[in-house]
Coordinates of C-alpha atoms and ligand atoms in Angstrom, one line a residue:
X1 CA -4.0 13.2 -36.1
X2 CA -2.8 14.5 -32.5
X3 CA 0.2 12.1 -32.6
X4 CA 0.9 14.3 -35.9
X5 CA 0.3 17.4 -34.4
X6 CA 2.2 17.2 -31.2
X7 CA 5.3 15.5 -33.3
X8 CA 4.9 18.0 -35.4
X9 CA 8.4 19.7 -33.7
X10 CA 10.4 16.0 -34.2
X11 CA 8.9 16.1 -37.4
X12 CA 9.7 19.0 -39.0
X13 CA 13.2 18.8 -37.3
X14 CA 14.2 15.6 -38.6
X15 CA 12.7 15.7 -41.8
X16 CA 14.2 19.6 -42.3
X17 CA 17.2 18.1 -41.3
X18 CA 17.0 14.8 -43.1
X19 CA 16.5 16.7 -46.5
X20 CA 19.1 19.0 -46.1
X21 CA 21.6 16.3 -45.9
X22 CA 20.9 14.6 -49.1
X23 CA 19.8 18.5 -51.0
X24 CA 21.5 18.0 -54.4
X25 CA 22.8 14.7 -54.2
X26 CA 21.3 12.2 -56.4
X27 CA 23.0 9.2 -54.6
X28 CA 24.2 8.1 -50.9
X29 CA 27.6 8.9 -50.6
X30 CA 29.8 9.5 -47.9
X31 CA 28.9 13.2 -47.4
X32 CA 25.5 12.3 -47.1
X33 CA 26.4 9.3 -44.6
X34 CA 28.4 12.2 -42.6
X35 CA 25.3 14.1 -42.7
X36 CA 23.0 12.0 -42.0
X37 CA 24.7 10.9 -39.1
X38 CA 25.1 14.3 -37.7
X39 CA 21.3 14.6 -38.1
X40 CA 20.6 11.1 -36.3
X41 CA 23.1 12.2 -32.9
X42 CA 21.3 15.6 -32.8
X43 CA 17.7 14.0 -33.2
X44 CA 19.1 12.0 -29.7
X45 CA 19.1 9.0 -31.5
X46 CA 22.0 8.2 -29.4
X47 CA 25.7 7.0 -30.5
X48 CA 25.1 3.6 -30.5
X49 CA 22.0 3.1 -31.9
X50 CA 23.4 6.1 -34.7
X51 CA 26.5 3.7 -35.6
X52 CA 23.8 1.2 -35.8
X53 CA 22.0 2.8 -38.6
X54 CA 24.6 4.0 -40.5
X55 CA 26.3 0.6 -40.5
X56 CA 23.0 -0.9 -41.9
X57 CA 23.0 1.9 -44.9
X58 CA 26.4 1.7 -45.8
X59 CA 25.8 -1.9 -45.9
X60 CA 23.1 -1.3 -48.7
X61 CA 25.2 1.3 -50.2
X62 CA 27.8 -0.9 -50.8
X63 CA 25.5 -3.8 -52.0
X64 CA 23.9 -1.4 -54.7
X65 CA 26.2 0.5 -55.2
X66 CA 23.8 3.5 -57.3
X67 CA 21.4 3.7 -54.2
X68 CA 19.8 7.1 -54.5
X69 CA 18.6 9.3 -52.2
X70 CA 15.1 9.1 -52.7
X71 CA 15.3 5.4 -51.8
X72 CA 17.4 6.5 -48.6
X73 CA 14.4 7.7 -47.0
X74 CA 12.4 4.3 -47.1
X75 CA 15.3 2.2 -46.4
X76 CA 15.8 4.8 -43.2
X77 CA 12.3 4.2 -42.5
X78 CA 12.4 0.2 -42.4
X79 CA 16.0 0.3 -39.8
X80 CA 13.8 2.4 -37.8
X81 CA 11.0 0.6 -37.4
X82 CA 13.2 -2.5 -37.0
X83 CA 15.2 -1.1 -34.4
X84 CA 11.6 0.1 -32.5
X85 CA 10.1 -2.6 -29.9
X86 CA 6.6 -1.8 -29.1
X87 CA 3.7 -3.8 -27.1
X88 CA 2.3 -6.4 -29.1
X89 CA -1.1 -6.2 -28.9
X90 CA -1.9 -4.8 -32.4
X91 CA -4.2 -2.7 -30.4
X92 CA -3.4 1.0 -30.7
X93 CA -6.8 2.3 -29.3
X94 CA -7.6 1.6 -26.1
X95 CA -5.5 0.3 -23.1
X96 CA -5.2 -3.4 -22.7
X97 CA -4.7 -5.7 -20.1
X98 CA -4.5 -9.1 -20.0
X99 CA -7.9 -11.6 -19.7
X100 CA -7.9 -12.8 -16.5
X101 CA -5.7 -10.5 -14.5
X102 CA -7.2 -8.3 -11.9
X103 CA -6.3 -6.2 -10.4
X104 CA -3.7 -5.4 -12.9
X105 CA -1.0 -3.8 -11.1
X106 CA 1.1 -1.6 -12.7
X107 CA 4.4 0.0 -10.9
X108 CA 4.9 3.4 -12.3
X109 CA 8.9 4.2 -11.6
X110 CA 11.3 7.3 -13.0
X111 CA 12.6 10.3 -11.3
X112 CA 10.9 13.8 -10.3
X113 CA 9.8 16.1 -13.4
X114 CA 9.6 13.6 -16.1
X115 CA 5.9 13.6 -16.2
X116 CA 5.2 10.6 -14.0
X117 CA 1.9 12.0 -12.1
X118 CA 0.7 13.3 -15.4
X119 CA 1.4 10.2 -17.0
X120 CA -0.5 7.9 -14.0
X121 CA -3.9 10.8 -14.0
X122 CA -3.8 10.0 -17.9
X123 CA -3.7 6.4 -17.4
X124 CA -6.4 6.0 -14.7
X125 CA -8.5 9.1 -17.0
X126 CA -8.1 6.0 -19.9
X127 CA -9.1 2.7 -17.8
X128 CA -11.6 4.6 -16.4
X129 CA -13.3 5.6 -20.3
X130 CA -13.2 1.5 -20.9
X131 CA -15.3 1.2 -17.5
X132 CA -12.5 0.1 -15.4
X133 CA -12.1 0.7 -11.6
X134 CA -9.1 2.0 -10.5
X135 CA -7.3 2.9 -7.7
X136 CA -4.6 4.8 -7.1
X137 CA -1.3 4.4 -4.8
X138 CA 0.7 7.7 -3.7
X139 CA 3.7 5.4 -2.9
X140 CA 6.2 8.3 -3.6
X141 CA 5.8 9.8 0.3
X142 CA 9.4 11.3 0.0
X143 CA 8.0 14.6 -0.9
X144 CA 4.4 15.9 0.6
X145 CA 4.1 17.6 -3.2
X146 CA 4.0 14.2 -4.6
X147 CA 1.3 12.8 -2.5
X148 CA -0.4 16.1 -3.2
X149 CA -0.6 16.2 -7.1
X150 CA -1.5 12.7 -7.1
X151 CA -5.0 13.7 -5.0
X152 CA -5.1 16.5 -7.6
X153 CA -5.5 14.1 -10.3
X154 CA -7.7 11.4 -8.5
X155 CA -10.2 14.2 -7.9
X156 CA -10.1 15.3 -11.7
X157 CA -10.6 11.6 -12.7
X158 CA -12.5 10.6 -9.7
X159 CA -10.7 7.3 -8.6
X160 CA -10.1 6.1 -5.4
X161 CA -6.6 7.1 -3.9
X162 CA -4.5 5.3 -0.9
X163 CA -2.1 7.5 1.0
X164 CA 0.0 7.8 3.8
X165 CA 1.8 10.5 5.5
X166 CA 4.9 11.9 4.0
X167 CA 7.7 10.4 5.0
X168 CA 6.0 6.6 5.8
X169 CA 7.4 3.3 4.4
X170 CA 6.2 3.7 0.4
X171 CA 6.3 -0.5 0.8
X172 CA 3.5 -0.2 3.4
X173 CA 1.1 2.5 0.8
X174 CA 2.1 -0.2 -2.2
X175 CA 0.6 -3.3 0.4
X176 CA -2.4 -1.0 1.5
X177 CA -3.0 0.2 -2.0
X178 CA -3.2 -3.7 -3.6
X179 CA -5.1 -4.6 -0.8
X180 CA -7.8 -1.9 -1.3
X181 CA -8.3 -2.8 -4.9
X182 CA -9.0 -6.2 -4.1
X183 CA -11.3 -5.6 -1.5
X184 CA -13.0 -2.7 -4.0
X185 CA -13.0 -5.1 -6.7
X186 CA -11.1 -3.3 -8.7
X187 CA -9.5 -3.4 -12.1
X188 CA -6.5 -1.7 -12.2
X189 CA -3.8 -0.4 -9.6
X190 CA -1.9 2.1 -10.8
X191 CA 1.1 2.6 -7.8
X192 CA 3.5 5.8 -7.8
X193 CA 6.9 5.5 -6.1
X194 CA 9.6 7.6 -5.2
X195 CA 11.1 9.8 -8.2
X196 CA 14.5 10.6 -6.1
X197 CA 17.8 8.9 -7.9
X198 CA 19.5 7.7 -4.9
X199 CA 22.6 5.1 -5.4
X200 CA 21.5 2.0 -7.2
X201 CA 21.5 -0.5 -4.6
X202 CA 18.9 2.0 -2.1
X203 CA 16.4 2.1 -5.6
X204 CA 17.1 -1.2 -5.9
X205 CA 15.5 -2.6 -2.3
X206 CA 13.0 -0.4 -2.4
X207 CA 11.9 -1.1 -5.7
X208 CA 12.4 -4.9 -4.6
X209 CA 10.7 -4.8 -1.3
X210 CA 8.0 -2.8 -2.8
X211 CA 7.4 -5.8 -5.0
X212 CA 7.7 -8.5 -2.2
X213 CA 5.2 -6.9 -0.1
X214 CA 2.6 -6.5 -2.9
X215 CA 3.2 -9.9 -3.5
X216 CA 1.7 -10.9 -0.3
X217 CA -1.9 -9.6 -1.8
X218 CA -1.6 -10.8 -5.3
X219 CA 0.9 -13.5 -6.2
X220 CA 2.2 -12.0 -9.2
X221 CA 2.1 -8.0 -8.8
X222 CA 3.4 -6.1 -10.5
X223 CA 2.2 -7.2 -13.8
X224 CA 4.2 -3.8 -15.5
X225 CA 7.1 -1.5 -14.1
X226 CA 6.5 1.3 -16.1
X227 CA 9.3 3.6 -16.1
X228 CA 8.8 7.2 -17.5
X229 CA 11.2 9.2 -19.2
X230 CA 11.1 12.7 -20.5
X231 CA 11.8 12.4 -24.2
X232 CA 13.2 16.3 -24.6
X233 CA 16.0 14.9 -22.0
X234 CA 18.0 13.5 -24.4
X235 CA 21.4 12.0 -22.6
X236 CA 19.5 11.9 -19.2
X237 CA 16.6 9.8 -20.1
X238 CA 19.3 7.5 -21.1
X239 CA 21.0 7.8 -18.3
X240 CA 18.0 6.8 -16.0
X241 CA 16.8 3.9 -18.2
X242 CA 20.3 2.7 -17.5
X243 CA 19.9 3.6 -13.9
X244 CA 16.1 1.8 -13.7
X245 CA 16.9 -1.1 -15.7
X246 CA 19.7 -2.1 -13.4
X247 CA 18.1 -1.6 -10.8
X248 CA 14.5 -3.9 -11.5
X249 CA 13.2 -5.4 -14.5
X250 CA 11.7 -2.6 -16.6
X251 CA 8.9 -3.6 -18.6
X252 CA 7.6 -0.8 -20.6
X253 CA 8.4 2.5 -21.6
X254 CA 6.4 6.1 -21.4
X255 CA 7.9 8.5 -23.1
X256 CA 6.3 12.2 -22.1
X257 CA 6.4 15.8 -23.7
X258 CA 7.8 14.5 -27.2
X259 CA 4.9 17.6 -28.3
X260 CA 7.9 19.9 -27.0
X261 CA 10.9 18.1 -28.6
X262 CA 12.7 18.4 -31.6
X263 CA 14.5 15.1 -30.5
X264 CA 11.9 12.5 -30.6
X265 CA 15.0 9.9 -32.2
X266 CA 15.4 9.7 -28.7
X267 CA 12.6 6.6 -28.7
X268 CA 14.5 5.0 -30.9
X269 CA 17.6 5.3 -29.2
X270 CA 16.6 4.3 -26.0
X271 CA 14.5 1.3 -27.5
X272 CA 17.1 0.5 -29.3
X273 CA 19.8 0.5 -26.5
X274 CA 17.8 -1.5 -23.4
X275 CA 15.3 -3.8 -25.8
X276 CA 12.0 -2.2 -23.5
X277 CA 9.1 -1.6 -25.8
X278 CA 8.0 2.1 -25.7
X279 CA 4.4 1.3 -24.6
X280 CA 2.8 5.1 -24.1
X281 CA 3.6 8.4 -25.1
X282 CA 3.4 11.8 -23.7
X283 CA 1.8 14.6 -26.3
X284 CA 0.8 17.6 -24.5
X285 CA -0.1 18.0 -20.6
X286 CA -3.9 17.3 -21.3
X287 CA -5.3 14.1 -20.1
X288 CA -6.1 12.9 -23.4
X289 CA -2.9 13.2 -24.4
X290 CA -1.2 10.6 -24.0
X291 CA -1.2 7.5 -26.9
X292 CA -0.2 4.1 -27.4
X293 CA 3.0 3.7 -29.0
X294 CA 2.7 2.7 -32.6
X295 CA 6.2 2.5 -34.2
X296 CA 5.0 2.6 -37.4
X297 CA 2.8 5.7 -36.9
X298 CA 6.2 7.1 -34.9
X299 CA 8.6 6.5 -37.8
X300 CA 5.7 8.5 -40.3
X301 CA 5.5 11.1 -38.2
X302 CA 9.3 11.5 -39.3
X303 CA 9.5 11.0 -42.5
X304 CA 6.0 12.2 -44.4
Ligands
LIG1 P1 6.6 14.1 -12.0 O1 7.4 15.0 -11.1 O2 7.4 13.1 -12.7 O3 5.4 13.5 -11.4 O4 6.0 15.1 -13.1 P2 4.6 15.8 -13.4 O5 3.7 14.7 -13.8 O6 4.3 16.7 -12.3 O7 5.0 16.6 -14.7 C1 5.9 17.7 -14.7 C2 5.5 18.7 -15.8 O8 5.6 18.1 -17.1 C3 4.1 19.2 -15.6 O9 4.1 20.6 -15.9 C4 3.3 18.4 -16.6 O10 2.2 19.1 -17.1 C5 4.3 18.3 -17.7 N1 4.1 17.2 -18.6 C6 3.9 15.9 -18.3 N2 3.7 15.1 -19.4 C7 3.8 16.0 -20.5 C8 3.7 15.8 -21.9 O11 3.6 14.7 -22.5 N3 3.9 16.9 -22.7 C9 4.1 18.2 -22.1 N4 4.3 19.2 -22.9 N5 4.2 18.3 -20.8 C10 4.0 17.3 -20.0

């Protein structure tokens, strides 16, 4: 229902768009492949993942050769999905972590305004509803404001927070913060880092190091990188996934403010394009809203 309410903007957008480019044609011709692929680029889709899709169709058009447009939008539907990678857990309720794994330690990474803090107070709000302890880690100590916003939401969720000083080694926050949990028992780590896109190789030891160091409390930290993009971005939230994914292994996607967005195909593009499943996404600045990615729910939200 909120997924549907705060897609409502990709929604109406695509499916506006969508139905304009096939008004008064009975069958998918090349206007209509024009069209649709001017839709698909200005959704965010992205060029590739675009080409992709209209490949796939002309394929089928050219297979049946009388395919109609009512049948485009189902056919649309299935690339879509297939083109999607999500978590496979089949649970799209609550969080889930893996039996046996504690703490859980998940690496939040992506740069400065993407909705990164918002997206780690939502998180901790949501382990803490299944009866998890968590703790938080203000490892991004490049900016005071980080380390500031971060206390802001452990006091609204009231979870345990471990900081430094600005300015300290964010490596040294990551060990303290792992270290913490395991003495507190605790469930789940949730660890900021910096959101400043240096070069490559600087993200790239720090992110590393970061890593190494946590290592030294629990073997196999971090269990997720979650990087965070900002979904009404378009070309820059590709851009940093490419940045990110060079520069440590990725392994799930956030995806914030697509409430705001009339470019959601954005998801799909960026899915698509670096083969990380879009775990969570963003729906409003409230700390219930943010969801667990269903692709099939997603690709709805487009087309009904
Ligand atoms: P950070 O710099 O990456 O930590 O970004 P913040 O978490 O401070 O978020 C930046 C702004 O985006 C804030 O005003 C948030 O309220 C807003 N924001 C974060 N996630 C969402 C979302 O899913 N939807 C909307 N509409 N706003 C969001």
């Amino acid at each position: 229902e909120k997924l549907n309410e705060g897609l409502e903007k990709s929604k109406s957008s695509f499916f506006g768009k969508l139905s304009k480019a096939v008004a008064g044609k009975s069958k998918v011709d090349d206007a209509v492949l024009d069209n649709l692929e001017e839709v698909l680029i200005s959704s965010d889709v992205g060029v590739a993942t675009t080409i992709k899709i209209i490949d796939r169709i002309q394929e089928r058009v050219s297979r049946d050769k009388y395919l109609g447009t009512d049948e485009l939008n189902q056919i649309l539907r299935e690339e879509i999905a297939g083109l999607l990678s999500e978590q496979e857990h089949g649970n799209y309720e609550s969080l889930y972590i893996p039996e046996g794994v504690k703490p859980y330690v998940i690496m939040v990474v992506g740069v400065n305004g993407v909705g990164k803090t918002t997206t780690i107070g939502k998180l901790a709000q949501q382990f803490k509803n299944q009866g998890k302890k968590v703790v938080l880690g203000a490892g991004d100590t490049f900016r005071a404001a980080a380390i500031d916003q971060l206390q802001i939401w452990a006091d609204r969720v009231d979870v345990p927070i471990i900081k430094q000083k600005m300015g300290s080694d964010p490596a040294s926050v990551a060990f303290d913060t792992v270290q913490s949990a395991v003495k507190k028992d605790a469930d789940v780590v949730i660890l900021d880092t910096a959101g400043r896109l240096h070069n490559k190789v600087n993200l790239m030891n720090e992110l590393t190091k970061i890593k190494r160091v946590m290592q030294k409390v629990v073997d196999d930290a971090p269990h997720e990188v979650l990087l965070v993009l900002d979904g009404s971005t378009g070309q820059n939230a590709f851009e940093q996934a490419k940045q990110f994914t060079a520069a440590t292994e990725v392994t799930a996607l956030a995806v914030t403010k697509l409430d705001g967005t009339a470019k959601g195909g954005v998801v799909i593009g960026i899915s698509d394009q670096f083969k990380v499943p879009v775990k969570y996404i963003g729906v409003g600045e409230g700390i219930n809203d943010l969801q667990i990615f269903n692709k099939y729910e997603f690709v709805d939200s487009f087309f009904n």
